[in-house]
Short mmCIF file of C-alpha atoms in Angstrom, two decimals:
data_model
loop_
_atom_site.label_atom_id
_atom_site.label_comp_id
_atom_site.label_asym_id
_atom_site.label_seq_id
_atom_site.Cartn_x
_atom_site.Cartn_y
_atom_site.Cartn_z
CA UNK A 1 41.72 12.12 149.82
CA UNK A 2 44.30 13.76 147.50
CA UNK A 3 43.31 14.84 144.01
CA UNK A 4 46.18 12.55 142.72
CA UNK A 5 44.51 9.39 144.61
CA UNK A 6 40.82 10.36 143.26
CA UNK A 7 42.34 10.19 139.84
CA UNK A 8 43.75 7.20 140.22
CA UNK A 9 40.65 5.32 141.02
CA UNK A 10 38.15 7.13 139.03
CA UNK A 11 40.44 5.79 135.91
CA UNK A 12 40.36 2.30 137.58
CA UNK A 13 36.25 2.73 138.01
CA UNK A 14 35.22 4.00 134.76
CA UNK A 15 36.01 0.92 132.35
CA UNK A 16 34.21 -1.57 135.20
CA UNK A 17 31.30 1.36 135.60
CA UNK A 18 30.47 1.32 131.69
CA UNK A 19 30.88 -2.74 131.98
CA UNK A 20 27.99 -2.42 134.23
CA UNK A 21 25.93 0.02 132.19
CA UNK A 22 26.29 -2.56 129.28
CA UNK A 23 26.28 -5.93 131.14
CA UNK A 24 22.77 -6.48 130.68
CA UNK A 25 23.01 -6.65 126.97
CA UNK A 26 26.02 -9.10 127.25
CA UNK A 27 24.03 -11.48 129.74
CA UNK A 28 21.28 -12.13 127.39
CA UNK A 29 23.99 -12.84 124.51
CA UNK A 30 25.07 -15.02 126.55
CA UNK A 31 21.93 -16.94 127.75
CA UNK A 32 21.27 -17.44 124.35
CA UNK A 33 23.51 -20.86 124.58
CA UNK A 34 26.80 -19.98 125.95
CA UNK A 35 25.49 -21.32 129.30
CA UNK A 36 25.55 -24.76 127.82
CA UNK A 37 29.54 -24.32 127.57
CA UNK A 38 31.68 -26.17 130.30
CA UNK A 39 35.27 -26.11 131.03
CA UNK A 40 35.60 -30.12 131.16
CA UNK A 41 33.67 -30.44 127.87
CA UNK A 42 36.59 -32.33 126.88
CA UNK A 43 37.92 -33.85 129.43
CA UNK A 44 36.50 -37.37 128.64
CA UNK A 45 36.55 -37.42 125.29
CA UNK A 46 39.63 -35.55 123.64
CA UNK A 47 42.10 -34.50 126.98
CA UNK A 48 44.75 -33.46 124.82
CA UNK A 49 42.88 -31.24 123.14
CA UNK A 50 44.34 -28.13 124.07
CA UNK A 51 48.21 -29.66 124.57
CA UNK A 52 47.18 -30.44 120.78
CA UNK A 53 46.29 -26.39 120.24
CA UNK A 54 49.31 -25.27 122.38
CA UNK A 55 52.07 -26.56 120.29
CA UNK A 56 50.83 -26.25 116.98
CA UNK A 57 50.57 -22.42 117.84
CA UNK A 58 53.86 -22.55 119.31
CA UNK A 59 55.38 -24.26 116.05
CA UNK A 60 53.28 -22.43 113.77
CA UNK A 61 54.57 -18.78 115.35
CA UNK A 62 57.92 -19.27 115.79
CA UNK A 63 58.26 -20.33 112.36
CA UNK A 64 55.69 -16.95 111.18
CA UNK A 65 55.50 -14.31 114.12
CA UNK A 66 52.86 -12.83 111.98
CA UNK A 67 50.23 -15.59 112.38
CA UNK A 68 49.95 -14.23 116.39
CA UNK A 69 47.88 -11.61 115.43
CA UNK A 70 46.58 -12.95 111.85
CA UNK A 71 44.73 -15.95 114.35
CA UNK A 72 42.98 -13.94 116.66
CA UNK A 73 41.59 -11.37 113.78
CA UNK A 74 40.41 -15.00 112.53
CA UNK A 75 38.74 -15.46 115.28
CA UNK A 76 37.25 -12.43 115.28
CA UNK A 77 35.89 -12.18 111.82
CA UNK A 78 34.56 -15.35 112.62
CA UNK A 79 31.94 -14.26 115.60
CA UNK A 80 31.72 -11.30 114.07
CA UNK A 81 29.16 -13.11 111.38
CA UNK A 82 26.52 -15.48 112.55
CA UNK A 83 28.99 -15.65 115.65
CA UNK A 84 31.34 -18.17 116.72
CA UNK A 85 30.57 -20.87 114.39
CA UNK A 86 33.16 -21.13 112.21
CA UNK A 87 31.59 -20.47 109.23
CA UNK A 88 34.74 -18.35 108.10
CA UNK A 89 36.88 -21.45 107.96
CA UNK A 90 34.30 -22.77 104.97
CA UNK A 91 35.51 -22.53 101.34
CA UNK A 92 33.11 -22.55 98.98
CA UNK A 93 32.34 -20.49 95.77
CA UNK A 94 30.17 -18.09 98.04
CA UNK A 95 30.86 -18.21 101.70
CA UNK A 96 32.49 -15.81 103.80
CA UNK A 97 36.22 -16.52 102.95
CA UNK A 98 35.32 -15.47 99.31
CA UNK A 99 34.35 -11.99 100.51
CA UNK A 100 36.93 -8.94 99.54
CA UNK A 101 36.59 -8.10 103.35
CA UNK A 102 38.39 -11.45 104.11
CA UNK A 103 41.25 -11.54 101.29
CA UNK A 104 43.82 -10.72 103.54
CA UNK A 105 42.76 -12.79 106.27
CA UNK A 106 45.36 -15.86 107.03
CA UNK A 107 45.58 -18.64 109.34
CA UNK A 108 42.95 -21.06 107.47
CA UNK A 109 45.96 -23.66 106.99
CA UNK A 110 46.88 -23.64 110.97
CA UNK A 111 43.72 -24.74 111.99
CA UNK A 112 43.66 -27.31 109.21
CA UNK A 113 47.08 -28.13 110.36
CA UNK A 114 45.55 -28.47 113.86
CA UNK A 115 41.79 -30.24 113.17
CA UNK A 116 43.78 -32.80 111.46
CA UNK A 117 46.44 -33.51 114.05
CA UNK A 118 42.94 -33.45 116.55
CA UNK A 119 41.10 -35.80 114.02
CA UNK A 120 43.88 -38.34 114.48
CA UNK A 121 43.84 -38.54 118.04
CA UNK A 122 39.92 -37.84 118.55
CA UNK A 123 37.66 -38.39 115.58
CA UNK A 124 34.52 -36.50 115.00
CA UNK A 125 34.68 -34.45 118.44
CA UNK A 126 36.18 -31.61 118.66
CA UNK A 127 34.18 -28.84 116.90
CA UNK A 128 36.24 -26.20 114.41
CA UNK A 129 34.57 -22.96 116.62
CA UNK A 130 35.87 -24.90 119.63
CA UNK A 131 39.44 -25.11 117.94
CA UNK A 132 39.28 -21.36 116.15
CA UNK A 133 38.17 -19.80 119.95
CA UNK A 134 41.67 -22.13 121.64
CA UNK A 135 43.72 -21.19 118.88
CA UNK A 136 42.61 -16.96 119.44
CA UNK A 137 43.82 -17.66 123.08
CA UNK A 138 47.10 -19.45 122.47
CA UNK A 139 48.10 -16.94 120.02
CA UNK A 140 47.20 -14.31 122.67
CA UNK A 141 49.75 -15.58 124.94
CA UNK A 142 52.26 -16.65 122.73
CA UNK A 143 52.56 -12.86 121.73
CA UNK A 144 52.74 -11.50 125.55
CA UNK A 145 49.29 -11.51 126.39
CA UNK A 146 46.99 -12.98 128.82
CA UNK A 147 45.89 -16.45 129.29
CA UNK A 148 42.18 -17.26 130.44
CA UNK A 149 40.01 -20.33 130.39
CA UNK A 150 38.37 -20.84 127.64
CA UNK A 151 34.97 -23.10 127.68
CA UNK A 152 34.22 -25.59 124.84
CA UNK A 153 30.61 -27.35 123.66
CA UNK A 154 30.85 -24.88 120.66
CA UNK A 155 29.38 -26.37 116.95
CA UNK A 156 30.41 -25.79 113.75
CA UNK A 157 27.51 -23.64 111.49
CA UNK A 158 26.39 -24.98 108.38
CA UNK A 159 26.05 -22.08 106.35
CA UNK A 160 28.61 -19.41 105.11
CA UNK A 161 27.64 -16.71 103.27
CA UNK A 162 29.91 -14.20 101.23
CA UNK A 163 27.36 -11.14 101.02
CA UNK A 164 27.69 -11.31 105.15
CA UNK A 165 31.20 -10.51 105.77
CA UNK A 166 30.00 -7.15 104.41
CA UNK A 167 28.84 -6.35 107.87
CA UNK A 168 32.30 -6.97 109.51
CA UNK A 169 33.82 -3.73 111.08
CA UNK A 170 36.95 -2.65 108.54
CA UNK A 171 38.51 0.51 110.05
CA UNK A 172 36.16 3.39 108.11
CA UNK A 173 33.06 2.94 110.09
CA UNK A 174 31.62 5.21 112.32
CA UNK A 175 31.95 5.37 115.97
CA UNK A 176 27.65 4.76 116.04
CA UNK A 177 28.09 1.72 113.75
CA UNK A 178 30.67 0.25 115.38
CA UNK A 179 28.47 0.51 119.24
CA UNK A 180 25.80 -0.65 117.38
CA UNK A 181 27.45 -3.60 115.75
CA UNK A 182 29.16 -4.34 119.24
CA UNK A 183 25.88 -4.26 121.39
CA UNK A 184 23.75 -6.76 118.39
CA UNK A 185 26.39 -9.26 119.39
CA UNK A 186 25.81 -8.61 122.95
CA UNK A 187 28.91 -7.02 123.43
CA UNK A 188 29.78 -3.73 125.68
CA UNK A 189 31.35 -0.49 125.03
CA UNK A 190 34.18 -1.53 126.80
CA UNK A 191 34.72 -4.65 125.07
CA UNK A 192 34.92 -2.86 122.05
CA UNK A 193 37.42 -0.54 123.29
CA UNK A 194 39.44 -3.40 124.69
CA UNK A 195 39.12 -5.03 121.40
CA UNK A 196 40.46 -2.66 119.65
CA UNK A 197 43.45 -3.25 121.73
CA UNK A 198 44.26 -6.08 119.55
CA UNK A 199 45.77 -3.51 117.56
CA UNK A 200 48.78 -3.06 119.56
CA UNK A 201 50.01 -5.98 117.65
CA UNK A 202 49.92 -6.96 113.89
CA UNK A 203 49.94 -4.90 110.43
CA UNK A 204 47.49 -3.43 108.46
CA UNK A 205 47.21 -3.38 104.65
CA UNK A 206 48.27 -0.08 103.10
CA UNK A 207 44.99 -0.31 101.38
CA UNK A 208 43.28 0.34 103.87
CA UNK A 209 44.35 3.90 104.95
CA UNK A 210 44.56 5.51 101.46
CA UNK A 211 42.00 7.79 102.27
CA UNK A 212 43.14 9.11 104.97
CA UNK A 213 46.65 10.02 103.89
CA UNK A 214 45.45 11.34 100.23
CA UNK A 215 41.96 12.25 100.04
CA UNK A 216 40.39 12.55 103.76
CA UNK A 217 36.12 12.50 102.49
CA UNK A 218 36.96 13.36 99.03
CA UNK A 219 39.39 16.81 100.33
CA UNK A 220 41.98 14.96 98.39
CA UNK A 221 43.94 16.06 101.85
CA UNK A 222 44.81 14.06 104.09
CA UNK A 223 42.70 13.22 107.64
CA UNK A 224 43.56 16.43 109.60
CA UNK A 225 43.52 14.12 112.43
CA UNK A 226 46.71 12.25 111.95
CA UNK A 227 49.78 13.59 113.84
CA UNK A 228 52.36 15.70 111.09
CA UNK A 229 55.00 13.27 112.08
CA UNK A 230 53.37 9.98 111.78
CA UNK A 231 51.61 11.50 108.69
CA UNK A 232 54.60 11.87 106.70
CA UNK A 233 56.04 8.40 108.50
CA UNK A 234 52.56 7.18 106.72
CA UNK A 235 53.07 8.35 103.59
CA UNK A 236 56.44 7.18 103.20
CA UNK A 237 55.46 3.48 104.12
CA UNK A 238 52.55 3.45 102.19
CA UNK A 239 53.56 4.44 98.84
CA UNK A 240 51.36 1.53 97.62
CA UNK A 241 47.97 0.37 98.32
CA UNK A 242 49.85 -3.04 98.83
CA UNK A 243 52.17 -2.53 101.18
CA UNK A 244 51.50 -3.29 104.59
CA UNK A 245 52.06 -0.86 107.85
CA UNK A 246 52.17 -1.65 111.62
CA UNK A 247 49.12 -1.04 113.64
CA UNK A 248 51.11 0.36 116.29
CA UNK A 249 53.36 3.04 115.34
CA UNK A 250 55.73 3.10 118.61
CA UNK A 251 55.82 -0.89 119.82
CA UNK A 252 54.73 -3.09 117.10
CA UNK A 253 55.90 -6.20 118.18
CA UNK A 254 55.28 -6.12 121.88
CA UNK A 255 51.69 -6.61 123.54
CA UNK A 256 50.60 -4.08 125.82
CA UNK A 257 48.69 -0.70 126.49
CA UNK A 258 50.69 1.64 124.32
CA UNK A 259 48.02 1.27 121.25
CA UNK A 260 45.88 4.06 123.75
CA UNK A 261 48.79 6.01 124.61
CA UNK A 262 49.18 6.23 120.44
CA UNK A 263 45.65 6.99 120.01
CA UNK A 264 45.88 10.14 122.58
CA UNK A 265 49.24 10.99 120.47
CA UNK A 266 46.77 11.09 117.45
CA UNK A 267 48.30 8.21 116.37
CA UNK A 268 46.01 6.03 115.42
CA UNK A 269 46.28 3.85 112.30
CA UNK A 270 42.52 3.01 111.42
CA UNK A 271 39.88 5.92 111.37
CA UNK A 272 38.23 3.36 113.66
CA UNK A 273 41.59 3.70 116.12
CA UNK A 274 41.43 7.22 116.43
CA UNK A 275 37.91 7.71 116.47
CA UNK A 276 37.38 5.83 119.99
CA UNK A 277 39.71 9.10 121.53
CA UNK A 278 38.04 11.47 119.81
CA UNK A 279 34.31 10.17 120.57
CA UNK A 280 32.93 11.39 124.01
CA UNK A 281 31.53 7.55 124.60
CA UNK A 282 34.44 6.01 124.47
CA UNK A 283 37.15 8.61 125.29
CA UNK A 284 37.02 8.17 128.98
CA UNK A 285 37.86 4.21 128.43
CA UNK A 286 41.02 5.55 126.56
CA UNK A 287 42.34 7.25 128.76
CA UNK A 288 41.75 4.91 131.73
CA UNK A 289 44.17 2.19 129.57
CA UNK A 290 46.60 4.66 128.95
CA UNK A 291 46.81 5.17 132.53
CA UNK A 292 46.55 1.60 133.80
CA UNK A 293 48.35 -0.70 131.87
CA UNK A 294 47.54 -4.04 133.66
CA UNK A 295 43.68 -2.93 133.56
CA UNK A 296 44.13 -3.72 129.62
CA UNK A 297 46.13 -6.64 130.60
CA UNK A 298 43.17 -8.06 132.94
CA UNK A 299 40.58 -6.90 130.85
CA UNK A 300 41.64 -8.24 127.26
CA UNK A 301 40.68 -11.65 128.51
CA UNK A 302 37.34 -10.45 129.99
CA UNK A 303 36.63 -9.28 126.67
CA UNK A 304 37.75 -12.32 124.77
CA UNK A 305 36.24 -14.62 126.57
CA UNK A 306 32.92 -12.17 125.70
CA UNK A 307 33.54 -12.89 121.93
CA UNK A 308 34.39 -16.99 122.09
CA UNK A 309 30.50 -16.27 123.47
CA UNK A 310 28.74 -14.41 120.96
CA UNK A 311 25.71 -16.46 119.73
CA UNK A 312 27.56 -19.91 119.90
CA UNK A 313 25.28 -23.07 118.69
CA UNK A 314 25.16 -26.08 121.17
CA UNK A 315 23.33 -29.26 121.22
CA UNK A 316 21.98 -30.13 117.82
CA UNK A 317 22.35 -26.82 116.04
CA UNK A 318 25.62 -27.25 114.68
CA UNK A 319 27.77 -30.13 113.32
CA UNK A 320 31.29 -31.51 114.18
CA UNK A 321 33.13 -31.14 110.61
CA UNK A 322 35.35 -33.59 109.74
CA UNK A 323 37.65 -30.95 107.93
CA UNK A 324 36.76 -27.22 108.46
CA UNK A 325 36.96 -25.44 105.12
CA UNK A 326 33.77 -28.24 103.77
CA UNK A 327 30.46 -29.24 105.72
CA UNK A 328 30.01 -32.75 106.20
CA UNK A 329 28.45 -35.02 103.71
CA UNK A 330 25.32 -36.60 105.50
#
């Protein structure tokens, strides 16, 4: 076998080999209710449901290409606390929405715009989660990505809870919190590398990378990390905290692998970004997506489907709401 050849598959092997080492932790996540999802949940009771999804998404991008991305961070933040419930969609004086880690979230009035259209056609049946989790995977394809199955029986939490949202991953964690964070929802290495890859699409507010481009852990230099190049291209877009900055500096508006090709460029956005290249554990992942394009591809839905999973409430632990920014009044 040529050296070439044993390259080749070694990159191909390494993301499913660490799936492997971290499958067991996923499995239980996911006997923890996720079993009681189905495919045909709806079938009976709302079959348009996801024709419903499908063009709202459609309409609601076209008009805003910016919502692509904005809808599956939504998503995100939503499993991310108390899991796919969601409880981010609630808005009241102290839930999750309130939190300064979710001001510039967006996307609350699509799946209003959606629940209601839903409401009309199916009353009291299909749960917000279920719509958040459709919506993450629409958007996902309407912006070049993949399309996967997604399976419904999700319910809607009842609480929300602004002192919560704290925990959500922001770009300026550590590589060890982030694992950590990943495995408590049952989620692998890999899926947080593959995650990540979210960023290839989408902008970032300016806010966010201040410290790295003035005052790197209080050097008042910048992060010695960051390409010269894309450093100065940094510093002249974010002149203000308020601006807002692509996540991926060389194809911003196309979905694909190039976010790891950036990274190895050192030119990563977040600290976050360009801490999975630099980190021994995740490194190797990296560079097997920089190398294999479709395995991104194939494995962003793997991953996704992962997180519609994490800690979901079935049966009689959740509600259907009626609207998804209030609870129901019993």
């Amino acid at each position: 076998m040529g050296f070439s050849l044993f390259l080749h598959l070694l990159l191909c092997f390494i993301p499913l080999i660490m799936a492997a080492m971290a499958g067991a932790t996923a499995l239980d996540m996911f006997e923890d209710g996720a079993e009681e999802l189905s495919f045909g949940y709806y079938a009976r009771t709302c079959p348009n449901m996801e024709a419903i999804v499908h063009k709202k998404i459609q309409d609601w991008i076209a008009r805003d290409p910016s919502l692509g991305p904005a809808i599956i961070r939504l998503h995100f933040h939503d499993c991310a606390v108390r899991g796919c419930d969601a409880s981010i969609l609630l808005n009241h004086a102290r839930s999750e929405r309130k939190a300064k880690e979710s001001e510039s979230l967006k996307g609350f009035n699509v799946i209003d715009d959606i629940k209601a259209e839903i409401e009309k056609k199916c009353p009291k049946t299909v749960s917000c989660a279920d719509i958040l989790t459709a919506a993450a995977r629409e958007a996902t394809v309407k912006i070049g990505g993949p399309f996967w199955e997604v399976p419904y029986g999700r319910k809607d939490g009842r609480v929300s809870l602004v002192s919560e949202a704290a925990f959500v991953p922001m770009g300026h964690e550590n590589m060890t919190y982030l694992i950590e964070f990943f495995q408590s929802k049952g989620l692998s290495l890999l899926d947080l590398v593959v995650l990540s890859g979210a960023h290839t699409i989408g902008r970032s507010t300016c806010s966010s990378i201040q410290d790295r481009l003035y005052n790197f852990k209080g050097t008042k230099k910048p992060d010695p990390s960051i390409e010269a190049h894309y450093l100065n291209f940094l510093k002249r877009k974010c002149r203000w905290a308020s601006e807002y900055v692509e996540l991926d500096g060389s194809t911003p508006k196309k979905f694909d692998s190039v976010y790891y090709n950036n990274l190895q460029r050192k030119m990563g956005l977040l600290s976050t970004d360009q801490l999975l290249n630099s980190d021994s554990r995740t490194s190797p992942i990296v560079s097997a997506l920089s190398a294999q394009p479709m395995l991104f591809y194939q494995q962003f839905s793997v991953s996704m489907t992962n997180l519609g999973n994490v800690q979901v409430l079935t049966g009689d632990e959740g509600e259907i709401r009626t609207k998804c920014s209030s609870l129901n009044h019993h």
